[in-house]
Amino acid sequence: MSIKIIAIDLDGTLLNDKKEISERTKKALIEASNQGVYIVLASGRPIKGMIPLIRELELDKRVNYAINFNGAAINKTITFESIYNCNLTKKEMLEIEEFAKKHNVHSHAFINGECYIEENGKYSDVEANINHIPLNLIKYEDIDDNSYVNKYMFADDPTKLKNIHPLLPSEFFEKYTVVFSAPFFLEFLNKETNKGRALEYLCKYLNINPDEVMAIGDEENDFSMLEFAGHKIAMKNANIKLKKIATEITASNNDDGVGKIVEKLVLNKL
């Protein structure tokens, strides 16, 4: 069965350590797209932070889709119209923020698609720089009650977050999707939110079978996406959890891993 969707994580997967798409990988993905394969960028980033990559891969020239906020939203790459949303409430965000304040953990939140902070922090600046977006200063309690919270994040020193993680109340794991997207980002999303569920929704929307899907990733937040797809591709630099379920392990993000596996399984180049 041919591959009709390639779902690709960004950092550590599509992008090398310089945050660039290699020429070999770019060429392979554009060729696959021109053959009618959907190229679906799947990331924790907002759609605004993905626009430069969408344009670089020419995904705005035909209908493609982007999974944003680790599965909380799906947007079209031409019009940026949203076809799916799964958010937190303000009340839920404030519950998690209460824990953050108690343990002196810095946070930021994406609210109505924009990034908000209560105070400046080193790792929120990382988020802003990666996505080329501003940080908006606000008290979370002051946001409109009808606002939708795409995701809430602890954004702090990796050692601190590693130590904080076991202290999270057990009910948080029952009520929310809790996942590391980077050592310095611990994300909280709607319980029904992950990349795999978003990818499943997109496949039903497009009438595509999971066996016709290839998912490529490297980190914990990619696990659900690989678990859903028929072709499960882990990067050489991937989390061991992903490698255990992978049907293939490709080269690292610094060695054209995405380009090589697309050439092999989609473009049939030896």
XYZ file of C-alpha atoms in Angstrom:
270
model
C 0.000 0.000 0.000
C 1.467 3.357 -1.049
C 2.183 6.167 1.407
C -0.262 9.064 1.123
C 0.684 11.101 4.222
C 4.115 11.881 5.651
C 3.704 13.372 9.142
C 6.948 14.936 10.346
C 8.035 16.410 13.656
C 10.204 19.530 13.369
C 12.915 20.008 15.998
C 15.319 17.081 16.131
C 13.622 15.498 13.102
C 13.010 17.658 10.040
C 15.363 20.392 11.283
C 19.052 19.852 11.939
C 20.756 21.297 14.992
C 21.140 24.609 13.139
C 17.318 24.700 12.834
C 17.584 24.273 9.063
C 16.124 21.873 6.493
C 18.941 20.263 4.517
C 18.843 20.560 0.727
C 18.552 16.773 0.287
C 15.580 16.570 2.648
C 13.916 19.623 1.111
C 14.264 18.179 -2.397
C 12.835 14.798 -1.333
C 9.799 16.335 0.381
C 9.010 18.715 -2.465
C 9.237 15.802 -4.913
C 6.910 13.697 -2.746
C 4.464 16.597 -2.468
C 4.506 17.076 -6.242
C 3.568 13.396 -6.567
C 0.435 14.044 -4.486
C 1.642 12.920 -1.054
C 0.402 15.083 1.824
C 3.324 16.533 3.788
C 2.044 17.211 7.307
C 4.325 19.173 9.627
C 3.504 18.167 13.207
C 4.836 20.295 16.017
C 4.204 21.997 19.317
C 4.563 25.281 17.461
C 1.700 27.625 16.583
C 0.785 27.899 12.912
C 2.489 31.322 12.752
C 5.763 29.713 13.793
C 5.475 27.169 10.971
C 4.779 29.544 8.092
C 8.457 30.000 7.042
C 8.917 26.206 6.866
C 5.624 25.744 5.025
C 6.796 28.225 2.387
C 10.293 26.758 2.200
C 8.823 23.321 1.422
C 6.279 24.861 -0.985
C 3.409 23.397 1.020
C 1.398 26.543 0.352
C 1.232 25.698 -3.361
C -1.231 22.805 -2.937
C -3.547 21.625 -0.191
C -1.537 20.374 2.783
C -2.091 20.419 6.533
C -0.148 21.292 9.677
C -0.661 19.792 13.131
C -0.021 22.534 15.684
C 0.319 22.742 19.466
C 1.236 19.036 19.689
C -2.135 18.052 18.294
C -4.425 20.720 19.736
C -5.106 22.151 16.264
C -4.922 21.299 12.558
C -4.637 24.071 9.977
C -4.617 24.168 6.195
C -1.285 25.354 4.787
C -2.767 27.553 2.066
C -5.452 29.508 3.918
C -4.313 28.637 7.491
C -7.975 27.829 8.156
C -8.429 25.598 11.195
C -10.229 22.275 10.688
C -9.755 20.930 14.233
C -9.257 22.329 17.748
C -8.968 20.671 21.159
C -8.180 23.157 23.928
C -7.834 23.714 27.664
C -10.135 26.017 29.607
C -8.995 29.054 31.556
C -9.960 27.277 34.782
C -7.750 24.308 33.933
C -4.806 26.558 33.064
C -5.094 28.408 36.391
C -5.129 25.093 38.271
C -1.786 24.104 36.726
C -0.384 27.612 37.177
C -1.115 27.394 40.899
C 1.232 24.408 41.103
C 3.863 26.272 39.053
C 3.821 29.253 41.404
C 4.046 27.003 44.453
C 7.201 25.400 43.059
C 8.655 28.568 41.499
C 8.496 27.227 37.952
C 8.364 29.664 35.050
C 5.551 29.191 32.550
C 3.980 30.494 29.394
C 0.710 29.766 27.630
C -0.673 29.908 24.128
C -4.054 31.593 24.332
C -6.153 32.246 21.214
C -3.067 31.323 19.199
C -0.788 33.908 20.827
C 1.976 33.382 23.402
C 1.467 34.924 26.854
C 3.687 35.176 29.925
C 3.211 36.596 33.417
C 6.907 37.444 33.684
C 9.969 37.218 31.474
C 11.919 33.976 31.424
C 14.900 32.581 29.556
C 13.095 29.637 27.991
C 10.022 31.586 26.950
C 12.446 33.729 24.967
C 13.613 30.504 23.299
C 9.998 29.824 22.290
C 9.590 33.322 20.896
C 12.832 33.137 18.923
C 12.080 29.716 17.447
C 8.625 30.777 16.296
C 9.402 34.415 15.440
C 6.506 35.561 17.624
C 6.122 38.199 20.353
C 5.610 37.423 24.026
C 2.552 39.148 25.461
C 2.685 40.117 29.127
C -0.539 39.454 31.067
C -1.886 38.042 34.314
C -3.455 34.716 33.348
C -6.413 35.386 35.628
C -7.189 38.508 33.584
C -7.779 36.722 30.285
C -11.340 36.554 29.027
C -13.253 33.557 30.362
C -14.243 32.590 26.819
C -10.652 32.448 25.592
C -9.342 29.106 24.388
C -6.028 27.907 25.767
C -4.173 25.951 23.105
C -1.609 24.724 25.612
C 0.100 25.681 28.856
C 3.800 25.024 29.437
C 6.398 24.894 32.161
C 9.408 26.584 30.553
C 12.410 26.295 32.828
C 15.804 24.716 33.469
C 15.835 21.029 32.375
C 17.121 19.816 35.742
C 14.370 21.683 37.580
C 11.659 20.247 35.313
C 13.060 16.735 35.645
C 12.861 17.070 39.433
C 9.416 18.691 39.365
C 7.817 16.065 37.107
C 7.498 13.356 39.833
C 5.871 15.927 42.134
C 2.949 16.603 39.807
C -0.384 15.565 41.336
C -1.621 12.218 39.992
C -4.885 13.860 38.929
C -2.969 16.036 36.459
C -2.113 12.910 34.465
C -5.766 11.850 34.592
C -7.076 15.250 33.493
C -4.439 16.398 30.990
C -1.979 15.225 28.384
C 1.397 15.920 30.044
C 4.444 15.621 27.822
C 7.997 16.896 27.386
C 8.479 18.491 23.961
C 12.051 19.494 24.900
C 14.088 19.097 28.104
C 13.132 22.681 29.026
C 9.443 22.480 27.966
C 6.871 20.438 29.884
C 3.499 20.816 28.198
C -0.056 20.457 29.465
C -2.820 19.940 26.932
C -6.419 18.830 26.756
C -6.614 15.133 27.705
C -7.792 14.278 24.202
C -4.858 16.122 22.645
C -1.784 14.503 21.160
C -0.224 14.295 17.718
C -1.581 10.803 17.174
C -5.226 11.780 17.755
C -4.840 14.789 15.476
C -3.287 12.590 12.794
C -6.124 10.084 13.190
C -8.676 12.900 12.770
C -6.883 14.109 9.632
C -6.840 10.611 8.143
C -10.610 10.268 8.665
C -11.080 13.752 7.202
C -9.107 12.725 4.092
C -10.336 9.091 4.016
C -6.805 7.718 4.346
C -5.922 4.409 6.025
C -3.256 4.337 8.818
C -1.290 1.849 6.685
C -0.892 4.665 4.155
C 0.714 6.978 6.740
C 4.378 7.464 7.581
C 5.178 9.297 10.814
C 8.689 10.489 11.640
C 9.818 11.739 15.038
C 12.442 11.851 17.747
C 10.880 12.823 21.072
C 8.298 11.703 23.613
C 5.579 13.921 22.161
C 5.895 12.048 18.831
C 5.107 8.630 20.338
C 1.342 8.748 19.740
C 1.896 9.790 16.121
C 4.236 6.874 15.434
C 1.937 4.514 17.317
C -0.942 5.422 14.965
C 0.944 5.288 11.666
C 1.573 2.130 9.681
C 5.123 3.256 8.905
C 6.755 4.264 12.196
C 10.081 6.035 11.647
C 12.376 7.006 14.507
C 15.426 9.178 14.004
C 18.834 7.809 14.976
C 18.888 10.571 17.608
C 15.414 9.612 18.878
C 14.173 8.854 22.355
C 14.618 5.121 23.142
C 10.842 4.842 23.669
C 10.268 5.721 20.007
C 12.969 3.369 18.770
C 11.263 0.465 20.520
C 8.072 0.840 18.464
C 9.694 1.975 15.192
C 9.365 -0.123 12.057
C 12.541 1.581 10.808
C 15.237 3.817 12.241
C 16.600 6.392 9.838
C 19.729 8.551 10.037
C 19.948 11.467 12.454
C 18.500 14.940 11.930
C 22.039 16.124 11.098
C 22.508 13.414 8.448
C 19.442 13.841 6.198
C 17.430 11.259 8.110
C 14.053 12.499 6.838
C 15.263 12.878 3.267
C 16.795 9.401 3.195
C 13.694 7.604 4.479
C 11.419 9.544 2.089
C 13.700 8.616 -0.809
C 13.595 4.955 0.232
C 9.936 4.403 1.127
C 8.113 7.059 -0.913
C 10.263 7.932 -3.913
C 11.611 4.365 -4.261
C 15.186 5.494 -4.694
C 17.825 3.002 -3.587
